[in-house]
Coordinates of C-alpha atoms in Angstrom, one line a residue:
Chain W
M267 CA -5.4 10.8 28.2
N268 CA -8.7 12.3 27.3
D269 CA -11.3 10.6 25.1
R270 CA -10.3 12.4 21.9
A271 CA -6.7 11.6 22.3
L272 CA -7.5 7.9 23.1
L273 CA -9.7 7.7 20.0
T274 CA -6.9 9.2 17.9
A275 CA -4.4 6.7 19.4
M276 CA -6.7 3.8 18.4
R277 CA -7.2 5.2 15.0
L278 CA -3.5 5.5 14.4
S279 CA -2.7 2.0 15.6
D280 CA -5.6 0.4 13.7
S281 CA -4.8 -1.8 10.7
M282 CA -7.7 0.0 9.0
L283 CA -5.6 3.1 8.7
P284 CA -5.0 3.3 5.0
V285 CA -1.3 4.2 4.8
G286 CA 0.1 1.0 3.2
T287 CA 1.9 -0.5 6.2
Y288 CA 0.4 -3.9 5.4
T289 CA 2.7 -4.1 2.4
A290 CA 5.8 -4.0 4.6
S291 CA 7.3 -7.0 6.4
Y292 CA 10.7 -5.4 7.4
G293 CA 12.5 -8.6 6.7
I294 CA 10.0 -11.1 8.1
E295 CA 9.2 -12.3 4.6
Q296 CA 12.8 -13.2 4.0
Y297 CA 13.2 -14.9 7.4
L298 CA 10.2 -17.1 6.3
N299 CA 11.6 -17.5 2.7
E300 CA 14.8 -18.9 4.3
D301 CA 12.9 -21.1 6.8
E302 CA 14.4 -19.3 9.8
I303 CA 11.2 -19.1 11.8
E304 CA 9.8 -22.4 12.9
T305 CA 7.3 -21.7 15.7
A306 CA 5.1 -18.9 17.0
A307 CA 7.3 -18.7 20.0
G308 CA 10.3 -18.2 17.7
L309 CA 8.4 -15.5 15.9
G310 CA 7.7 -13.8 19.2
D311 CA 11.3 -13.9 20.2
L312 CA 12.4 -12.5 16.9
I313 CA 9.9 -9.6 17.2
E314 CA 11.1 -8.9 20.7
G315 CA 14.5 -8.5 19.1
Y316 CA 13.1 -5.9 16.7
L317 CA 11.6 -4.1 19.7
R318 CA 14.9 -4.1 21.7
G319 CA 17.2 -3.5 18.7
V320 CA 15.3 -1.2 16.4
I321 CA 11.8 -0.1 17.4
G322 CA 13.0 1.1 20.8
P323 CA 16.5 2.5 20.3
A324 CA 15.9 3.8 16.8
E325 CA 12.2 4.4 16.0
T326 CA 11.1 5.5 19.5
V327 CA 14.1 7.8 19.8
A328 CA 13.2 9.5 16.5
L329 CA 9.5 9.6 17.4
G330 CA 10.2 11.2 20.8
H331 CA 12.6 13.8 19.4
A332 CA 10.0 14.6 16.7
H333 CA 7.3 15.0 19.3
R334 CA 9.4 17.3 21.5
S335 CA 10.5 19.3 18.5
A336 CA 6.9 19.7 17.2
A337 CA 5.8 20.8 20.7
A338 CA 8.5 23.5 20.6
G339 CA 7.7 24.6 17.1
D340 CA 11.1 23.4 16.0
L341 CA 10.7 22.1 12.4
D342 CA 14.5 21.6 12.1
G343 CA 14.4 19.3 15.1
V344 CA 11.8 17.2 13.2
F345 CA 14.0 17.1 10.1
A346 CA 17.0 16.0 12.3
A347 CA 15.0 13.1 13.6
D348 CA 14.1 12.1 10.0
E349 CA 17.7 12.4 8.8
R350 CA 19.1 10.4 11.7
L351 CA 16.5 7.6 11.5
G352 CA 17.2 7.3 7.8
A353 CA 20.9 7.0 8.4
A354 CA 20.4 4.4 11.1
T355 CA 18.2 2.2 8.9
L356 CA 20.5 0.2 6.7
P357 CA 18.3 -1.9 4.3
A358 CA 17.1 0.3 1.5
E359 CA 13.7 -1.4 1.4
F360 CA 13.1 -0.6 5.2
R361 CA 13.8 3.1 4.5
D362 CA 11.5 3.0 1.5
S363 CA 8.6 1.3 3.4
S364 CA 9.0 3.7 6.3
R365 CA 9.2 6.8 4.0
K366 CA 6.2 5.8 1.9
A367 CA 4.0 5.1 5.0
G368 CA 5.0 8.3 6.7
S369 CA 4.2 10.4 3.6
K370 CA 0.9 8.6 3.1
L371 CA -0.1 9.3 6.7
L372 CA 0.6 13.0 6.2
E373 CA -1.3 13.1 2.9
L374 CA -4.2 11.2 4.4
L375 CA -4.6 13.6 7.3
A376 CA -4.3 16.6 5.0
D377 CA -7.1 15.2 2.9
T378 CA -9.4 14.3 5.8
D379 CA -8.8 16.2 9.0
D380 CA -9.1 19.9 8.1
G381 CA -10.9 22.8 9.4
A382 CA -11.6 21.7 13.0
A383 CA -9.0 23.8 14.7
A384 CA -7.8 26.3 12.2
S385 CA -7.5 29.1 14.8
R386 CA -4.9 27.2 16.8
S387 CA -1.6 29.1 16.9
S388 CA 1.7 27.7 15.6
D389 CA 3.6 30.0 17.9
P390 CA 6.1 28.0 20.0
A391 CA 5.1 29.9 23.1
D392 CA 1.7 28.2 22.9
A393 CA 3.2 24.8 22.4
A394 CA 2.9 23.6 26.0
D395 CA -0.7 24.7 26.2
R396 CA -1.5 23.1 22.9
T397 CA -0.1 19.8 24.0
S398 CA -2.3 19.7 27.0
S399 CA -5.5 21.0 25.4
A400 CA -5.3 19.8 21.8
G401 CA -7.4 16.8 22.5
D402 CA -10.4 19.1 23.2
A403 CA -10.5 20.0 19.6
A404 CA -12.0 17.8 17.0
G405 CA -9.8 15.5 15.1
L406 CA -6.3 16.6 14.3
G407 CA -7.1 20.2 13.4
D408 CA -6.4 22.0 10.2
V409 CA -3.5 19.8 9.1
A410 CA -3.5 21.4 5.7
V411 CA -2.8 25.0 6.5
E412 CA -1.0 25.6 9.8
G413 CA 1.6 24.6 12.4
V414 CA 4.6 22.3 12.5
L415 CA 2.6 19.4 11.2
A416 CA 1.5 21.3 8.1
E417 CA 5.0 22.6 7.5
Y418 CA 6.5 19.2 7.9
A419 CA 3.9 17.7 5.5
A420 CA 4.7 20.4 2.9
A421 CA 8.5 19.7 3.3
C422 CA 7.8 16.0 2.8
E423 CA 5.8 16.6 -0.3
A424 CA 8.5 18.9 -1.7
G425 CA 11.2 16.3 -1.0
R426 CA 13.0 18.4 1.6
T427 CA 12.8 15.6 4.3
D428 CA 12.1 11.9 4.2
G429 CA 8.9 11.6 6.2
H430 CA 9.8 8.4 8.0
Y431 CA 6.8 6.8 9.6
P432 CA 7.8 7.1 13.3
V433 CA 8.8 10.7 12.8
A434 CA 5.5 11.6 11.1
L435 CA 3.6 9.7 13.8
G436 CA 5.5 11.6 16.5
V437 CA 4.4 15.0 15.0
V438 CA 0.8 13.8 14.4
C439 CA 0.5 12.4 17.9
Q440 CA 1.8 15.6 19.5
R441 CA -0.7 17.5 17.5
A442 CA -3.5 15.2 18.7
G443 CA -2.7 15.7 22.4
L444 CA -0.9 12.4 23.0
D445 CA 2.3 12.6 25.1
A446 CA 5.5 11.2 23.8
R447 CA 5.3 7.9 25.7
E448 CA 1.8 7.3 24.6
A449 CA 2.8 8.1 21.0
A450 CA 5.7 5.6 21.4
L451 CA 3.3 2.9 22.5
V452 CA 1.1 3.6 19.4
N453 CA 4.1 3.1 17.2
A454 CA 5.3 0.0 19.0
Y455 CA 1.9 -1.6 18.9
A456 CA 1.4 -0.8 15.2
S457 CA 4.9 -2.0 14.4
V458 CA 4.5 -5.3 16.3
T459 CA 1.1 -6.0 14.9
G460 CA 2.4 -5.2 11.4
L461 CA 5.2 -7.8 11.8
L462 CA 2.9 -10.4 13.3
A463 CA 0.3 -9.9 10.6
A464 CA 2.9 -10.3 7.8
A465 CA 4.1 -13.5 9.4
Q466 CA 0.6 -14.8 9.8
R467 CA -0.1 -14.2 6.1
L468 CA 3.1 -15.8 4.9
G469 CA 3.7 -18.6 7.4
R470 CA 1.6 -21.2 9.1
F471 CA 0.7 -19.7 12.4
G472 CA -2.7 -20.0 14.1
H473 CA -4.7 -16.9 15.1
T474 CA -4.6 -17.8 18.8
A475 CA -0.8 -18.4 18.6
I476 CA -0.4 -15.0 17.1
Q477 CA -2.6 -13.3 19.7
S478 CA -0.6 -15.1 22.5
Q479 CA 2.6 -13.7 21.1
L480 CA 1.1 -10.2 20.8
S481 CA 0.0 -10.1 24.4
G482 CA 3.3 -11.7 25.5
L483 CA 5.1 -8.8 23.8
F484 CA 3.3 -6.1 25.8
P485 CA 5.9 -5.9 28.6
A486 CA 8.7 -5.5 26.1
M487 CA 6.8 -2.7 24.4
E488 CA 6.3 -0.9 27.7
T489 CA 9.9 -1.3 28.6
V490 CA 11.4 0.0 25.4
C491 CA 8.9 2.9 25.2
D492 CA 9.7 3.9 28.8
R493 CA 13.4 3.7 28.2
Y494 CA 13.6 5.5 24.8
H495 CA 10.7 8.0 24.4
D496 CA 12.7 10.8 26.0
A497 CA 16.2 9.7 24.9
D498 CA 18.5 12.3 23.2
L499 CA 18.5 12.0 19.5
T500 CA 22.3 11.5 19.5
A501 CA 21.8 8.3 21.5
M502 CA 19.9 6.7 18.6
C503 CA 21.2 3.4 17.4
S504 CA 19.9 0.4 15.6
F505 CA 21.3 -3.1 16.2
A506 CA 19.6 -6.0 14.4
P507 CA 22.3 -7.3 12.0
L508 CA 20.5 -10.4 11.0
A509 CA 17.3 -8.5 10.3
D510 CA 19.3 -6.0 8.3
A511 CA 20.9 -8.8 6.3
M512 CA 17.5 -10.4 5.7
G513 CA 16.2 -7.0 4.5
M514 CA 19.0 -6.7 2.0
R515 CA 18.6 -10.2 0.7
H516 CA 14.9 -9.6 0.3
E517 CA 15.8 -7.0 -2.5
R518 CA 16.9 -9.9 -4.6
A519 CA 14.6 -12.6 -3.3
D520 CA 13.0 -14.9 -5.8
R521 CA 9.6 -14.7 -4.1
R522 CA 8.3 -11.3 -3.0
L523 CA 4.8 -10.6 -1.8
F524 CA 5.9 -7.6 0.4
M525 CA 7.8 -4.4 -0.4
S526 CA 10.3 -5.1 2.4
Chain T
M184 CA 3.3 19.0 -9.2
T185 CA 1.3 16.3 -11.1
G186 CA 0.1 13.2 -9.3
H187 CA -2.4 10.3 -9.3
R188 CA -5.3 12.7 -9.5
D189 CA -4.0 14.1 -12.9
V190 CA -4.0 10.9 -14.9
A191 CA -6.7 8.5 -16.0
T192 CA -6.6 5.1 -14.3
V193 CA -8.1 1.8 -15.4
G194 CA -8.2 -1.1 -13.0
L195 CA -8.3 -4.8 -14.2
G196 CA -9.4 -7.3 -11.6
G197 CA -10.5 -10.9 -11.7
P198 CA -9.7 -14.4 -10.6
V199 CA -6.3 -16.0 -11.0
G200 CA -5.7 -17.3 -14.6
S201 CA -8.6 -15.4 -16.2
G202 CA -6.2 -13.6 -18.6
K203 CA -5.7 -10.2 -17.0
T204 CA -2.1 -10.0 -18.0
A205 CA -2.8 -11.2 -21.6
L206 CA -5.5 -8.5 -21.9
V207 CA -3.1 -5.8 -20.7
Q208 CA -0.6 -7.0 -23.2
H209 CA -3.1 -6.6 -26.0
L210 CA -4.5 -3.3 -24.8
V211 CA -1.2 -1.5 -24.4
P212 CA -0.3 -1.6 -28.2
R213 CA -3.7 -0.3 -29.1
L214 CA -3.6 2.6 -26.7
D215 CA 0.0 3.3 -27.7
D216 CA -0.9 3.3 -31.4
A217 CA -3.9 5.6 -30.7
G218 CA -1.3 8.1 -29.4
Y219 CA -1.7 7.8 -25.6
D220 CA 1.1 7.6 -23.2
V221 CA 0.5 4.5 -21.1
G222 CA 1.9 3.2 -17.8
V223 CA 1.4 -0.3 -16.4
I224 CA 1.3 -1.4 -12.8
A225 CA 1.0 -5.1 -11.9
N226 CA 0.2 -6.2 -8.3
D227 CA 1.7 -9.3 -6.9
I228 CA 3.8 -10.4 -9.7
M229 CA 5.5 -12.5 -7.0
T230 CA 8.9 -13.3 -8.6
Q231 CA 11.6 -11.4 -10.2
E232 CA 11.1 -13.5 -13.3
D233 CA 7.5 -12.2 -13.5
A234 CA 8.7 -8.7 -13.2
D235 CA 11.4 -9.1 -15.9
R236 CA 8.9 -10.8 -18.2
L237 CA 6.4 -8.0 -17.8
R238 CA 9.0 -5.3 -18.6
E239 CA 10.3 -7.3 -21.5
S240 CA 6.8 -7.7 -23.0
F241 CA 6.5 -3.9 -23.3
S242 CA 10.1 -3.1 -24.1
D243 CA 9.4 -1.9 -27.7
R244 CA 6.5 0.3 -26.5
L245 CA 6.9 1.7 -23.0
P246 CA 9.9 3.2 -21.1
P247 CA 11.0 0.6 -18.5
D248 CA 10.2 3.0 -15.7
L249 CA 6.5 3.0 -16.7
V250 CA 6.1 -0.7 -16.1
A251 CA 6.2 -1.6 -12.4
G252 CA 5.2 -4.2 -9.9
V253 CA 3.6 -3.3 -6.6
E254 CA 3.7 -5.8 -3.8
T255 CA 0.5 -6.0 -1.7
G256 CA 1.7 -8.0 1.3
A257 CA -0.3 -11.1 0.3
C258 CA -3.5 -9.0 0.3
P259 CA -4.5 -8.4 -3.3
H260 CA -7.9 -7.0 -2.5
T261 CA -6.6 -4.7 0.1
G262 CA -4.2 -3.2 -2.4
I263 CA -7.0 -2.2 -4.8
R264 CA -9.8 -1.5 -2.3
E265 CA -9.3 -0.9 1.4
D266 CA -5.9 0.7 1.2
P267 CA -4.6 1.5 -2.3
S268 CA -2.0 3.9 -1.0
M269 CA 1.0 2.0 -2.4
N270 CA -0.5 1.8 -5.9
L271 CA -1.3 5.6 -5.7
A272 CA 2.3 6.2 -4.6
K273 CA 3.5 4.3 -7.7
I274 CA 1.2 6.4 -10.0
D275 CA 2.7 9.5 -8.3
E276 CA 6.2 8.2 -9.2
F277 CA 5.1 7.7 -12.8
T278 CA 3.6 11.1 -13.2
E279 CA 6.5 12.9 -11.6
R280 CA 8.9 11.3 -14.1
H281 CA 6.4 11.5 -17.0
P282 CA 4.0 14.4 -16.6
E283 CA 2.6 13.8 -20.1
L284 CA 1.2 10.4 -19.0
D285 CA -2.4 9.8 -20.2
V286 CA -3.5 6.6 -18.6
V287 CA -2.3 3.9 -16.2
L288 CA -3.5 0.3 -16.4
I289 CA -3.5 -1.3 -12.9
E290 CA -3.6 -5.0 -12.9
S291 CA -4.8 -6.5 -9.6
G292 CA -3.3 -9.7 -8.3
G293 CA -5.6 -12.7 -9.0
D294 CA -8.4 -12.7 -6.4
N295 CA -11.9 -13.9 -5.9
L296 CA -15.3 -12.8 -7.3
A297 CA -15.7 -10.2 -4.5
A298 CA -12.7 -8.1 -5.6
T299 CA -13.6 -4.5 -6.6
F300 CA -11.5 -1.4 -7.2
N301 CA -11.6 1.6 -4.9
P302 CA -13.0 4.5 -7.0
E303 CA -10.2 6.8 -5.8
L304 CA -7.7 4.3 -7.4
A305 CA -9.4 3.4 -10.7
D306 CA -11.6 5.8 -12.7
Y307 CA -12.7 2.8 -14.7
F308 CA -12.8 -0.8 -13.5
M309 CA -13.1 -3.9 -15.6
F310 CA -13.5 -7.4 -14.2
V311 CA -12.0 -10.2 -16.3
I312 CA -13.3 -13.8 -16.1
S313 CA -12.5 -16.8 -18.1
V314 CA -15.1 -19.2 -19.7
A315 CA -12.9 -22.0 -18.4
E316 CA -13.9 -21.1 -14.8
G317 CA -17.4 -22.2 -15.6
D318 CA -20.4 -20.6 -17.3
D319 CA -22.1 -20.0 -14.0
I320 CA -19.7 -17.2 -12.8
P321 CA -22.0 -14.3 -13.7
R322 CA -24.9 -16.0 -12.1
K323 CA -23.1 -16.0 -8.7
R324 CA -23.4 -12.2 -8.7
G325 CA -20.0 -11.6 -7.1
P326 CA -19.4 -7.8 -6.5
G327 CA -16.6 -7.9 -9.1
V328 CA -19.1 -9.1 -11.8
T329 CA -22.0 -6.8 -10.8
Q330 CA -20.1 -3.6 -10.0
A331 CA -17.5 -3.5 -12.7
D332 CA -17.8 -0.8 -15.4
L333 CA -17.0 -3.5 -17.9
L334 CA -17.2 -7.2 -17.6
V335 CA -14.8 -9.0 -19.8
V336 CA -15.4 -12.6 -20.6
N337 CA -12.1 -13.9 -21.8
K338 CA -10.8 -17.1 -23.5
T339 CA -14.0 -17.6 -25.5
D340 CA -12.1 -20.0 -27.8
L341 CA -12.1 -22.5 -24.9
A342 CA -15.9 -22.6 -24.5
P343 CA -16.5 -25.7 -26.6
H344 CA -13.7 -27.6 -24.8
V345 CA -15.0 -26.9 -21.3
D346 CA -18.7 -27.2 -22.0
A347 CA -19.3 -23.5 -21.4
D348 CA -22.3 -22.0 -23.1
L349 CA -21.5 -18.4 -24.2
D350 CA -25.2 -17.6 -24.6
V351 CA -25.8 -18.6 -21.0
I352 CA -22.9 -16.3 -19.9
R353 CA -24.3 -13.5 -22.1
E354 CA -27.8 -13.8 -20.7
D355 CA -26.8 -14.1 -17.1
A356 CA -24.4 -11.2 -17.4
A357 CA -27.2 -9.0 -18.8
T358 CA -29.5 -10.1 -16.0
V359 CA -27.1 -9.4 -13.2
R360 CA -25.5 -6.3 -14.7
G361 CA -28.5 -4.5 -16.1
E362 CA -27.4 -1.8 -18.6
D363 CA -23.7 -2.2 -17.9
P364 CA -21.7 -3.6 -20.8
T365 CA -20.0 -7.0 -21.2
A366 CA -17.3 -7.8 -23.7
F367 CA -16.2 -11.1 -25.1
T368 CA -12.5 -11.6 -25.9
D369 CA -10.1 -14.2 -27.1
C370 CA -6.7 -12.8 -26.5
K371 CA -4.9 -15.7 -28.2
A372 CA -6.6 -14.8 -31.5
D373 CA -6.6 -11.1 -30.7
E374 CA -10.4 -11.0 -31.0
G375 CA -12.7 -8.6 -29.2
I376 CA -9.9 -6.4 -27.8
D377 CA -10.8 -3.4 -29.9
A378 CA -14.2 -3.2 -28.1
V379 CA -12.4 -3.1 -24.8
A380 CA -9.9 -0.4 -25.9
D381 CA -12.8 1.6 -27.3
A382 CA -14.6 1.4 -24.0
I383 CA -11.5 2.7 -22.2
E384 CA -11.1 5.5 -24.7
R385 CA -14.7 6.5 -24.6
S386 CA -15.1 6.3 -20.8
V387 CA -11.9 7.7 -19.4
L388 CA -9.8 9.3 -22.1
F389 CA -12.4 11.4 -23.9
A390 CA -14.4 12.1 -20.7

């Protein structure tokens, strides 16, 4: 990974990125409402379950397919990843949080990262070259006016596709010169830190306990990203029935500080 | 397509219990009577009961889909300052359904004296404090007090009961805010609200 791609990866996985992901807990708030998480270790185990049941086999598969499709100039392939990830995500609030954050990421980049690489072609024949050299260009290029990323952002804004966060991230990372596995790690890290941060704000977990869980989850992140970043889209599945039930109960929860 | 950039936005921040919700409840009828189409967003209303009560309180004035809560993940200041994207997304929803919308009032979750609104979220920002929190609040020079377009000192009726000196508050506010205005309100008696509504009208609706 070159410096520019690494900097972009850090930018996209930084909690400073203003795309509203801090408002999502993906069921963690409800687990805590129902006193289902008692210790930091229990929290870590639960999040490992998210990694192995959802972030790997659903999000990473969608992200990888979106990345490959973007590299090939195949906008329909990106739409397919969006559609299947939405279908595999049962709780309405999870879909909503993911859609909102994805759309906000695309809007943000359209507002901030234009002009730097306007000459780059969106011709699929150039895709391979673009993947390897994109990091030489500044930022993410002219997001507003050209390429699969721009077409995808326009389709999201027009309501023609959902703009789920892992899918948007896959397209953005491809554009920034990150390979699919690296992009998957960015997503896994951002997802895990988002869940841990939500738990830290709602429960009683020490900052060192949270950091221990984070580093303890690195091997699981690597494993699921290895396994699923190049998986076929049709292999996508999501299996976290208790998290799904928590997500659905959260819709009618008496106390709600998070959107999901 | 209309969006958050096409509608005037007014942010109301301030500590817990300073009367932000009461002020919104008194401002909406005035703006409505003046012929403006108004939407209301409340951050961190916490419980479904709060959400229902908020919607109910505007039921004779506003369409229910223009009164909404936005959860901010237990980070009220982040929702209005560092990352207002979910509040902006809600305003976009409002304007898509009601392109004629004139102004959106955004009530922050109760926070500390450092809470300020992101200028991309609120065109006009008022900071609401209560005399019952002590007459030394302006003197502390919190960013909310010093940076707000309008400082609202609410619950003036309680001043004699909590040994708060309104003259001290007035003088300190003038010292720390310079030329920027300060309003005194008593929402219970409906006093001082017109001045706040006028300030909104003058600053963001006529501008």
